[in-house]
CSV table of C-alpha atoms in Angstrom, one decimal:
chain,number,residue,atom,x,y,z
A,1,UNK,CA,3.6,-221.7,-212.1
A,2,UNK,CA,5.4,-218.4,-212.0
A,3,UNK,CA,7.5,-216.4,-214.4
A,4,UNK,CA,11.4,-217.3,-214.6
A,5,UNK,CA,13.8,-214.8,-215.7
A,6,UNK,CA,11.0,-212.4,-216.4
A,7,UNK,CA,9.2,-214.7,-219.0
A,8,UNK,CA,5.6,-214.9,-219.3
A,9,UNK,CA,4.3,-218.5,-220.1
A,10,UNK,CA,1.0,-218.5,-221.7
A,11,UNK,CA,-1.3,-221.4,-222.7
A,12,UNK,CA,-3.8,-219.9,-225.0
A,13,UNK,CA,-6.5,-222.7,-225.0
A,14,UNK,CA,-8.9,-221.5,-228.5
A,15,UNK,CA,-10.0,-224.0,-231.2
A,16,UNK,CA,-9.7,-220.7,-234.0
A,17,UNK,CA,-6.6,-220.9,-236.2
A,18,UNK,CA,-7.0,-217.3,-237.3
A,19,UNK,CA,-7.3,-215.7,-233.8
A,20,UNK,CA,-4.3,-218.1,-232.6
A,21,UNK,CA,-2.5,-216.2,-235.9
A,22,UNK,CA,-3.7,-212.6,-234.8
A,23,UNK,CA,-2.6,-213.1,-231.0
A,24,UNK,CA,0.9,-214.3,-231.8
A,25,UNK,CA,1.2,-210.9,-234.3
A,26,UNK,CA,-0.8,-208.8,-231.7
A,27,UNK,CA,2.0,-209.7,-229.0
A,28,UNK,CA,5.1,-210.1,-231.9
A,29,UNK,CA,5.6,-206.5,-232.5
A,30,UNK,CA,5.4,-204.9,-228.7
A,31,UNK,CA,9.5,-204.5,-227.9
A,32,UNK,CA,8.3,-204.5,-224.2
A,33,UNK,CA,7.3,-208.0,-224.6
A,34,UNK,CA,10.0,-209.0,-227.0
A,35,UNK,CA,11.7,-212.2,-225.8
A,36,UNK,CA,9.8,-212.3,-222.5
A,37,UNK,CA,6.7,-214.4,-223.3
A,38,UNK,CA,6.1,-217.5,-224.9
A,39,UNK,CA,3.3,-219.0,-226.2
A,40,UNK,CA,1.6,-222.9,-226.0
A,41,UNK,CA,-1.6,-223.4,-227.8
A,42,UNK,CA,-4.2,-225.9,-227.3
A,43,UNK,CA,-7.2,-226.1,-229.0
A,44,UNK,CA,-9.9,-227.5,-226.5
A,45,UNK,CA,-10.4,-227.4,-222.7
A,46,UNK,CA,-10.0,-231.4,-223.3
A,47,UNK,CA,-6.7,-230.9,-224.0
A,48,UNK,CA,-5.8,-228.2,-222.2
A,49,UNK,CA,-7.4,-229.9,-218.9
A,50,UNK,CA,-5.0,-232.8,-219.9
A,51,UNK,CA,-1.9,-231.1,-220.6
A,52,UNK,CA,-2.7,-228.4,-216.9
A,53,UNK,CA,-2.9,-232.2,-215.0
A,54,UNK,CA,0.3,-233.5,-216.5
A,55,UNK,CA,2.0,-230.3,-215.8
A,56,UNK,CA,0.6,-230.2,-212.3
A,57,UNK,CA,1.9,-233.7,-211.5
A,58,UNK,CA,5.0,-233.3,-213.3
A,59,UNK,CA,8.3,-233.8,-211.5
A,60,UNK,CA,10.2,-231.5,-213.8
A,61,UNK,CA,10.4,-228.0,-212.8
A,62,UNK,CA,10.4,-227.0,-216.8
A,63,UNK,CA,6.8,-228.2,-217.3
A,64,UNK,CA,5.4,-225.7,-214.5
A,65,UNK,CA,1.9,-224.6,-214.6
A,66,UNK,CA,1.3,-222.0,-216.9
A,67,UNK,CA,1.4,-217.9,-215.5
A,68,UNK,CA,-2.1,-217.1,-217.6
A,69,UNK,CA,-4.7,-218.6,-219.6
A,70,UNK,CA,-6.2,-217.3,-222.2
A,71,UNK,CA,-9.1,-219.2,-222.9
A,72,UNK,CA,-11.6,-219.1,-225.9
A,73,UNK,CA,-15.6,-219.0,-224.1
A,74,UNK,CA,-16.9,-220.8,-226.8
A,75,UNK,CA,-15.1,-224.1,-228.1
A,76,UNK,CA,-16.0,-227.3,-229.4
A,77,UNK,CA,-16.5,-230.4,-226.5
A,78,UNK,CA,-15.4,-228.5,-223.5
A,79,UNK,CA,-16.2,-225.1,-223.7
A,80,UNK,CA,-14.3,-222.4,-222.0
A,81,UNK,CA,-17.1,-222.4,-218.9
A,82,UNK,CA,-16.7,-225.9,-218.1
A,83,UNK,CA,-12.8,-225.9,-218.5
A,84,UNK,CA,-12.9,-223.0,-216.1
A,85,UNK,CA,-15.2,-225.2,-214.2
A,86,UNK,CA,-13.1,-228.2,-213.9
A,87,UNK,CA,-9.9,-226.2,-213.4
A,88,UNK,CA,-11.0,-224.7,-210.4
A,89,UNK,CA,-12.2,-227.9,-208.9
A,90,UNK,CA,-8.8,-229.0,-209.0
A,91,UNK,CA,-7.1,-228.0,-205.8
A,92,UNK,CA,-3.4,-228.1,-207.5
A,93,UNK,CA,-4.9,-226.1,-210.8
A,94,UNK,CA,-7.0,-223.6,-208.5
A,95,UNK,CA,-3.9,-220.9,-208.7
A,96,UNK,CA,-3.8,-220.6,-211.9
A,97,UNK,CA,-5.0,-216.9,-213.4
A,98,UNK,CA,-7.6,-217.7,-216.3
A,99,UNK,CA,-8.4,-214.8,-218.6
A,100,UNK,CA,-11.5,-215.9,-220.4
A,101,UNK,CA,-11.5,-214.4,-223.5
A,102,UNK,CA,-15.4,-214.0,-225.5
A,103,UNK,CA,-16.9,-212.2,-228.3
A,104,UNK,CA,-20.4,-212.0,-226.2
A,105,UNK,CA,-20.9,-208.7,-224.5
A,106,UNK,CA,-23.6,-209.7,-222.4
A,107,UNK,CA,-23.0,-208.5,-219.0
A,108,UNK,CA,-24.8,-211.9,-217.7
A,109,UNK,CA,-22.1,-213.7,-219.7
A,110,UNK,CA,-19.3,-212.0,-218.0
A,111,UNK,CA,-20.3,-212.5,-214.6
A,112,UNK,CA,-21.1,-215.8,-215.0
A,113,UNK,CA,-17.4,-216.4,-216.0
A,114,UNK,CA,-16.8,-214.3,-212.7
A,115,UNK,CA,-18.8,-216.9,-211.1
A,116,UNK,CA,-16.8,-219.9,-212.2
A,117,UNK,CA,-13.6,-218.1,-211.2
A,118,UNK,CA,-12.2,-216.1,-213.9
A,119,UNK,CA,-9.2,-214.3,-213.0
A,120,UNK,CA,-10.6,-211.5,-215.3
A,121,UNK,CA,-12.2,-211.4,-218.6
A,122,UNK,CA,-11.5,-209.6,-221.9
A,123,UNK,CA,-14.4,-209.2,-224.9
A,124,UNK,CA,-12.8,-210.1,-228.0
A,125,UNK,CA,-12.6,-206.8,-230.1
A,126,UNK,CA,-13.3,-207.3,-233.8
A,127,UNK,CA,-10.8,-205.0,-235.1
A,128,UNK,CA,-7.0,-205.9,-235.1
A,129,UNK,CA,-5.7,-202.8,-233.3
A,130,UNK,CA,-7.9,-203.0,-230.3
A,131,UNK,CA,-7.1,-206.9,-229.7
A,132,UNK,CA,-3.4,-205.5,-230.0
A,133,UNK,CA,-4.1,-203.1,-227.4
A,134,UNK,CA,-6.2,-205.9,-225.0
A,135,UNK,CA,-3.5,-208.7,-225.3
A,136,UNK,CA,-0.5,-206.0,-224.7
A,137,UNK,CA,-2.2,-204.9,-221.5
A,138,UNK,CA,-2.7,-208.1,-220.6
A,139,UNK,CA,0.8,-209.2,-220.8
A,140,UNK,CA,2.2,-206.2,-219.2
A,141,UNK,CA,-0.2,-206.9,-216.5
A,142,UNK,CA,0.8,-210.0,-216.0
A,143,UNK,CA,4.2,-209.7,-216.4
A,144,UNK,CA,4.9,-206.2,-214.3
A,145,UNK,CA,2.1,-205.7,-211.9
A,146,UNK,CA,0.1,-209.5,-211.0
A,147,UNK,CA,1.5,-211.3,-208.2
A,148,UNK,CA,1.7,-214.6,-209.5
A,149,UNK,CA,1.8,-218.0,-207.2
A,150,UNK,CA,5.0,-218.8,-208.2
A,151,UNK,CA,6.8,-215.4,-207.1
A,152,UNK,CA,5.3,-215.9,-203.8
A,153,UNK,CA,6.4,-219.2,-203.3
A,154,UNK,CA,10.2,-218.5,-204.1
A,155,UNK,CA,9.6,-214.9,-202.4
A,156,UNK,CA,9.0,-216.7,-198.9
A,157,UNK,CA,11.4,-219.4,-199.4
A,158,UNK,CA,14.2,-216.7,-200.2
A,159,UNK,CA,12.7,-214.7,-196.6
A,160,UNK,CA,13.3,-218.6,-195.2
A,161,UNK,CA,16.4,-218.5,-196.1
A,162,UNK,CA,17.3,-215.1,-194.9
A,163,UNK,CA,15.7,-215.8,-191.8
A,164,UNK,CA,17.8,-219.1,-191.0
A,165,UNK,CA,21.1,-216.6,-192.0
A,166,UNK,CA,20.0,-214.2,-189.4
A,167,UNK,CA,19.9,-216.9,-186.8
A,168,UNK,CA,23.1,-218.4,-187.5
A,169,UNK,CA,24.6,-215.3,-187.9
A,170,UNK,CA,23.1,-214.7,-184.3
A,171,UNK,CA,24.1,-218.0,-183.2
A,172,UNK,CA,27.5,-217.5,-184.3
A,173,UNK,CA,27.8,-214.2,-182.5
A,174,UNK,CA,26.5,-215.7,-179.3
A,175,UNK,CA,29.0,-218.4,-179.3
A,176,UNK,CA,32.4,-216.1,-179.5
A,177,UNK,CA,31.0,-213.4,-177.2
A,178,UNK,CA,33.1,-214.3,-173.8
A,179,UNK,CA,30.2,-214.9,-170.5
A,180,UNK,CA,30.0,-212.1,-168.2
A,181,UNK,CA,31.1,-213.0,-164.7
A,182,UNK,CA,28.0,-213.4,-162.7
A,183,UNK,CA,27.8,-211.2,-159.4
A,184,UNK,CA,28.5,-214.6,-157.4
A,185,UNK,CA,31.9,-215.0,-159.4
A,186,UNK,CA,33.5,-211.5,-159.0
């Protein structure tokens, strides 16, 4: 997981063609995100369970874990809750930030999805400028201000890199500095 060259990967996991349609226009037109994010849609938490495993498993740095899901509460087979569910019962899936995405207002709803381990949840506006405005901030979020697994990963193997450079650099420097004659030699 983990942005690369400042790309967002998201998997947006909703069985609704329409919304699919309205979240790839919603997210077209911001020139902050132009070119940084790109978007891999699945339309069940079967699916999408199958495809997270794969990518989990998979030998080839390309096919990484997503950065965010956005995933539909209510979908045919698995819904949202039990993907959610089975996600974070999966030790190498567990990292993964989920926004769960719902129509429902019902504050009982939310925190349930809370509960299952939502990384944060967004109510699906009904008019087009407002789901603009959620998705944007979203993004942005994700992309400029949420530490993602990934970052932190590469950001401790770069400090164990520079770490072993600091101790061959001392290393080196203790090996041409000439010993100091000991009182018993002068």
């Amino acid at each position: 997981m983990g942005t690369h060259n400042d790309q967002l990967e998201l998997m947006l996991i909703d069985d609704d063609d329409s919304y699919v349609l309205l979240v790839d226009r919603a997210l077209a037109g911001d020139p902050l995100l132009q070119g940084r994010y790109v978007i891999e849609r699945l339309q069940d938490g079967d699916e999408a369970l199958a495809a997270l495993l794969r990518r989990s498993r998979s030998p080839y740095p390309k096919r990484r874990l997503p950065d965010l899901l956005l995933l539909d509460h209510r979908m045919p087979r698995m819904d949202g809750a039990d993907l959610l569910r089975a996600i974070r019962a999966h030790n190498e899936l567990r990292g993964v930030p989920v926004c769960m995405m719902s129509t429902a207002a019902d504050p009982a709803h939310i925190a349930e999805c809370y509960a299952l381990g939502a990384t944060f949840c967004v109510r699906k506006p009904l008019k087009f400028e407002d789901l603009q405005q959620k998705l944007r901030a979203v993004c942005h979020f994700a992309l400029d201000v949420m530490e993602l697994p990934e970052h932190i990963a590469r950001r401790m193997e770069d400090g164990e890199a520079e770490l072993e450079s600091v101790k061959k650099r001392r290393h080196d420097i203790e090996m041409n500095i000439p010993e100091r004659p000991t009182i018993a030699e002068e």
